[in-house]
Short mmCIF file of N, CA and C in Angstrom, two decimals:
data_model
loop_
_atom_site.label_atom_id
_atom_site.label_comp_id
_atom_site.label_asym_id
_atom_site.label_seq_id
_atom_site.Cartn_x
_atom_site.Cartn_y
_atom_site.Cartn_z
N UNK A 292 55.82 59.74 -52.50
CA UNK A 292 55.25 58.53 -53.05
C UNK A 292 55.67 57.31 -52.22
N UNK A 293 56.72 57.18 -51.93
CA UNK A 293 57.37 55.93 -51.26
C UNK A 293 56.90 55.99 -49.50
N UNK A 294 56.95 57.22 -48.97
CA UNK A 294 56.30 57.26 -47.40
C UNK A 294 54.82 56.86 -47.20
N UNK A 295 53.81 57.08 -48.00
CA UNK A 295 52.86 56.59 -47.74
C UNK A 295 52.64 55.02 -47.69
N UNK A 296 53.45 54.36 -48.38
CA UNK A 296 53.71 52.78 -47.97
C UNK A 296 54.32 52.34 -46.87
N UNK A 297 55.03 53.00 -46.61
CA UNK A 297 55.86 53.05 -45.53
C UNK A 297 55.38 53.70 -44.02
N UNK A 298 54.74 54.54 -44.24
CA UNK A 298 54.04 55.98 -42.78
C UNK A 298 52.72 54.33 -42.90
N UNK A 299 51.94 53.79 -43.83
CA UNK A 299 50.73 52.78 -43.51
C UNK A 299 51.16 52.05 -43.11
N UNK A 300 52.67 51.22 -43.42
CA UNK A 300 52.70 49.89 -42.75
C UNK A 300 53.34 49.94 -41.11
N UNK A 301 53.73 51.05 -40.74
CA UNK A 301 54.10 51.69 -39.62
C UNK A 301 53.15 51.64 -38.89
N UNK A 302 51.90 52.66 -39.20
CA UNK A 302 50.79 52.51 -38.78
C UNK A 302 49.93 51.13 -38.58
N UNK A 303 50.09 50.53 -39.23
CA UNK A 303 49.47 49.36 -39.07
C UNK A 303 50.13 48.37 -38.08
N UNK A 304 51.71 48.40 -38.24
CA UNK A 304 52.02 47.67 -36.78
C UNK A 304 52.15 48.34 -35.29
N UNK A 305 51.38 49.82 -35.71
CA UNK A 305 51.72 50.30 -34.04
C UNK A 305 49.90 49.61 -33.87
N UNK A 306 49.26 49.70 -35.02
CA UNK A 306 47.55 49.11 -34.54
C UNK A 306 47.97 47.71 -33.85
N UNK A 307 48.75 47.11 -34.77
CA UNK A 307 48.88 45.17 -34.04
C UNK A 307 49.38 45.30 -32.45
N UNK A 308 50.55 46.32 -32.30
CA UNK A 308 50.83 46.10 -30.94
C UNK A 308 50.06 46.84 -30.04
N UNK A 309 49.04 47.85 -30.28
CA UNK A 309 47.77 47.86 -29.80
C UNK A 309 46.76 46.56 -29.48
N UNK A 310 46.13 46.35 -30.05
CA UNK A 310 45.48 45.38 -30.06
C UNK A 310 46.40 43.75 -29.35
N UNK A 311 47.45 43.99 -29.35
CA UNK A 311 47.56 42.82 -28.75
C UNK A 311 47.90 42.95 -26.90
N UNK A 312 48.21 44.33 -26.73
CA UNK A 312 48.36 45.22 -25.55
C UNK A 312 47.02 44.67 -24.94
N UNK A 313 46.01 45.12 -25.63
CA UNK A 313 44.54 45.25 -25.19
C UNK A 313 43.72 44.02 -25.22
N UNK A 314 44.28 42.85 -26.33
CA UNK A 314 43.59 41.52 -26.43
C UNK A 314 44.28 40.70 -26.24
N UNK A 315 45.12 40.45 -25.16
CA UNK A 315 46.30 39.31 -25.19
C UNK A 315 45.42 37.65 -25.50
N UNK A 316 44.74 37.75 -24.89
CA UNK A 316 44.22 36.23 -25.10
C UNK A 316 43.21 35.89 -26.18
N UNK A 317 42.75 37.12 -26.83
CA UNK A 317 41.77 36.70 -27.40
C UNK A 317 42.18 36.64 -29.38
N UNK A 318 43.58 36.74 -29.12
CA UNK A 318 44.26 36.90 -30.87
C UNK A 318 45.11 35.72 -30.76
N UNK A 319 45.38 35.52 -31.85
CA UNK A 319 46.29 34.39 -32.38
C UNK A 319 47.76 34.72 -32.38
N UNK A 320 48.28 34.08 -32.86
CA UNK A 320 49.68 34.34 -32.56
C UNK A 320 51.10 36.26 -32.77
N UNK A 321 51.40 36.07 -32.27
CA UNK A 321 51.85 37.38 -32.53
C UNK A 321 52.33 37.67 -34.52
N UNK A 322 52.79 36.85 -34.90
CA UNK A 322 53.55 36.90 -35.85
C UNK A 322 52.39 36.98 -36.87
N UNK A 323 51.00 36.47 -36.64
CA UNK A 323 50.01 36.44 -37.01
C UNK A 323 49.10 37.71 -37.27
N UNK A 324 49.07 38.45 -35.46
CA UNK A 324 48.53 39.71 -35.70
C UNK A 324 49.37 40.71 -36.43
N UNK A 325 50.40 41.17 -36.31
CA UNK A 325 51.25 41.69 -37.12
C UNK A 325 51.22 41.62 -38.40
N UNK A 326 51.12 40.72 -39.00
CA UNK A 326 51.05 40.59 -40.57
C UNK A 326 50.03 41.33 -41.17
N UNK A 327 49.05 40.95 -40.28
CA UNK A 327 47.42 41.04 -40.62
C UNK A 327 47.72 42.50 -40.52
N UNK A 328 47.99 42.91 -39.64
CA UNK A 328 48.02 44.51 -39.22
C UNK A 328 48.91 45.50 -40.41
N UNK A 329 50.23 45.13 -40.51
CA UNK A 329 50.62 45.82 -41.72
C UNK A 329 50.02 45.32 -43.25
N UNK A 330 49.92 43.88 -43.94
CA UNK A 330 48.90 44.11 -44.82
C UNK A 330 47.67 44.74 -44.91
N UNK A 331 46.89 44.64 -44.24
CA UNK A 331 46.15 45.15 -43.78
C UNK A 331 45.93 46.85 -43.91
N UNK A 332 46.51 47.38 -43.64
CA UNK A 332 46.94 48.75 -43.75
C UNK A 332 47.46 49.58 -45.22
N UNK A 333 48.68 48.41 -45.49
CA UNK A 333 49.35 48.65 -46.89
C UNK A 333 47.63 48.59 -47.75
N UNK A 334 47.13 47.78 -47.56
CA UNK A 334 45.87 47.59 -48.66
C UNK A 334 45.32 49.15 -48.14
N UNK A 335 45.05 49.28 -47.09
CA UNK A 335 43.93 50.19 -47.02
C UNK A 335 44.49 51.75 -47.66
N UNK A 336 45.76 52.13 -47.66
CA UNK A 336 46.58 52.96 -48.02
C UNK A 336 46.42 52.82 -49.59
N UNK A 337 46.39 51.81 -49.99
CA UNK A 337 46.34 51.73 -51.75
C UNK A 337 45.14 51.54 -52.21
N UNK A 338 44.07 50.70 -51.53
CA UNK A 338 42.37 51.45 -51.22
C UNK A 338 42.14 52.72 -51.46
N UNK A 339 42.79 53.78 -50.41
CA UNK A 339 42.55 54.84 -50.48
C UNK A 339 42.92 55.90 -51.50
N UNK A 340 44.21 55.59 -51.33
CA UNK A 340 44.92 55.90 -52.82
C UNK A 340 44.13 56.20 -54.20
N UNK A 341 43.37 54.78 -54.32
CA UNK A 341 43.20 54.65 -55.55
C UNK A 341 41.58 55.48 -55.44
N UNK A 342 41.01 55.52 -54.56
CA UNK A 342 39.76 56.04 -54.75
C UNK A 342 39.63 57.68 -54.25
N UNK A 343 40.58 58.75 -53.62
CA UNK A 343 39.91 59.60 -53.91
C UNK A 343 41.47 60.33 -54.49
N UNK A 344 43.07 59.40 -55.51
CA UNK A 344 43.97 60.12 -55.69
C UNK A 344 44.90 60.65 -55.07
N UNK A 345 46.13 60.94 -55.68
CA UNK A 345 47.05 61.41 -54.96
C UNK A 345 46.99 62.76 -54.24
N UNK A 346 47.60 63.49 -53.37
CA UNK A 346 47.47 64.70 -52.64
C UNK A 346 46.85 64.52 -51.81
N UNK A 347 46.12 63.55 -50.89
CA UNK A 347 45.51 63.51 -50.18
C UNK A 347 46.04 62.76 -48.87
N UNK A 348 47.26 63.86 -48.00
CA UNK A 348 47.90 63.52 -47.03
C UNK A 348 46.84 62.87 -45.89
N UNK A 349 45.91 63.23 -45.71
CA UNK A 349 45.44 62.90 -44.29
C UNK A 349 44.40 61.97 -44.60
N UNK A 350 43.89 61.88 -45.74
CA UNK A 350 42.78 60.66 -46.17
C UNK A 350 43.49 59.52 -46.18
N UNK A 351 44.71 59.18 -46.68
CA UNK A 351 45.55 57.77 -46.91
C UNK A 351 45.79 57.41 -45.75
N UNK A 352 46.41 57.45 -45.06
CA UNK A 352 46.57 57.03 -43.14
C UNK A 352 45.44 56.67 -42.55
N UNK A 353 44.43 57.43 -42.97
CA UNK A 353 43.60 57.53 -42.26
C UNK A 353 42.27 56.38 -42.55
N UNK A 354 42.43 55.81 -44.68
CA UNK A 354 41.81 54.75 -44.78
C UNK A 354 42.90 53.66 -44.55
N UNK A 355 44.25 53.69 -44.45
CA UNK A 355 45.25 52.75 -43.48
C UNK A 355 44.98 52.37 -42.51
N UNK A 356 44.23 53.26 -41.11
CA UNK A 356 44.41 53.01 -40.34
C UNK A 356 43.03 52.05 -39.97
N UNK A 357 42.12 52.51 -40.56
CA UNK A 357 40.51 51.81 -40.70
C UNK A 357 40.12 50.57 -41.15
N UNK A 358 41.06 50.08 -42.39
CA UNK A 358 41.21 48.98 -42.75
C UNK A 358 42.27 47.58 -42.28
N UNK A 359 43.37 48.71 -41.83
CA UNK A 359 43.81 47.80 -40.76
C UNK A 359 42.95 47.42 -39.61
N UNK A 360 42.26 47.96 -38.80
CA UNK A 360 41.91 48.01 -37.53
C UNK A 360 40.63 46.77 -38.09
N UNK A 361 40.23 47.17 -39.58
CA UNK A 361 38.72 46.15 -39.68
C UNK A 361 39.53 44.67 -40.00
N UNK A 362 40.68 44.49 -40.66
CA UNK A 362 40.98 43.09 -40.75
C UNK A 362 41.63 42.75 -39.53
N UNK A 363 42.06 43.33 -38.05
CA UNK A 363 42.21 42.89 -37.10
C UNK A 363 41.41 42.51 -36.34
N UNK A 364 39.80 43.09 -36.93
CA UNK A 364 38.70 42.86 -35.75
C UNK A 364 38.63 41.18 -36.43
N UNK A 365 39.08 40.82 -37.57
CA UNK A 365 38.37 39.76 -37.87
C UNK A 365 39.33 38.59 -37.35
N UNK A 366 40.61 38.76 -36.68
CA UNK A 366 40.84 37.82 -35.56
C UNK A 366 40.61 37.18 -34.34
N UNK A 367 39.90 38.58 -34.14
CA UNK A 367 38.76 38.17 -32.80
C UNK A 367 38.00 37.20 -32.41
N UNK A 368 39.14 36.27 -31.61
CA UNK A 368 37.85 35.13 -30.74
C UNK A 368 37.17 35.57 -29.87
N UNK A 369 36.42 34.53 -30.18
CA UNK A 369 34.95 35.07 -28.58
C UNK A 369 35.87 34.39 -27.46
N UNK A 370 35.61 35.19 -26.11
CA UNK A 370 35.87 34.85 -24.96
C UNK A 370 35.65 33.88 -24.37
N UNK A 371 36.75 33.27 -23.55
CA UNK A 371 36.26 31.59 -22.53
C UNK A 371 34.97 30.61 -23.06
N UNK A 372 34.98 30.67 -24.69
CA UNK A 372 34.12 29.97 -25.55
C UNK A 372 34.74 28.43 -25.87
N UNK A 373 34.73 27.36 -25.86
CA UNK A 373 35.43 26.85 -26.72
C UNK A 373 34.86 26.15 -27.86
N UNK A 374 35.28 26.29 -28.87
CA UNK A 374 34.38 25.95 -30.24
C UNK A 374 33.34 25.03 -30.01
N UNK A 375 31.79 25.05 -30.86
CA UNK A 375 30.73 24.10 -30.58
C UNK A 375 31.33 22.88 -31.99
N UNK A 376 31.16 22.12 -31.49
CA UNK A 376 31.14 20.95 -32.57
C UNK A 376 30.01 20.50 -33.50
N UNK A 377 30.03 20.13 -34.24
CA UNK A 377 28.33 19.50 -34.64
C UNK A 377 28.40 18.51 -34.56
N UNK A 378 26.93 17.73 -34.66
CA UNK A 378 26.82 16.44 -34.16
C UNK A 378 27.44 15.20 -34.80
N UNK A 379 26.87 16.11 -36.54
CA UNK A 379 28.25 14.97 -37.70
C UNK A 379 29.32 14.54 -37.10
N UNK A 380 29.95 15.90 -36.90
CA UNK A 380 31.68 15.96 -36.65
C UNK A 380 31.85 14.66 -35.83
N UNK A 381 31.14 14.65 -34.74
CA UNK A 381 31.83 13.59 -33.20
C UNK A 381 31.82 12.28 -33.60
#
């Protein structure tokens, strides 16, 4: 009971130091992706949990690892973009 919180939030920060391996410039701060990455995970682990039950070693990690990876995509800046303004704003 207690490793699957633990084996997800694991998982979820080996995803952050992935992703930051692979996106150095395009994520926000480290302390930032990390968070995102183990919450992220912890949710998806208790997501999973809760929808198909306990006993299900390889489904929990595995919606850990999916839901982490989807709230990391949502740090994703666009490349050598820099924000458009609107015309209000200026």
């Amino acid at each position: 009971m207690l490793w699957e919180p633990i084996s997800s939030v694991v998982l979820g920060l080996a995803l952050s130091w992935a992703a930051l391996r692979s996106l150095p410039g395009r994520l926000p701060s480290r302390r930032a992706v990390f968070l995102t990455g183990a919450l992220g995970s912890l949710f998806g682990a208790y997501l999973t949990h809760s929808t198909v039950g306990p006993g299900h070693a390889l489904a929990t990690p595995a919606g850990a690892v999916l839901v982490g990876a989807v709230t990391l995509s949502l740090l994703i800046r666009p490349r050598g973009r820099r924000p458009v303004r609107s015309v209000t704003a200026q």
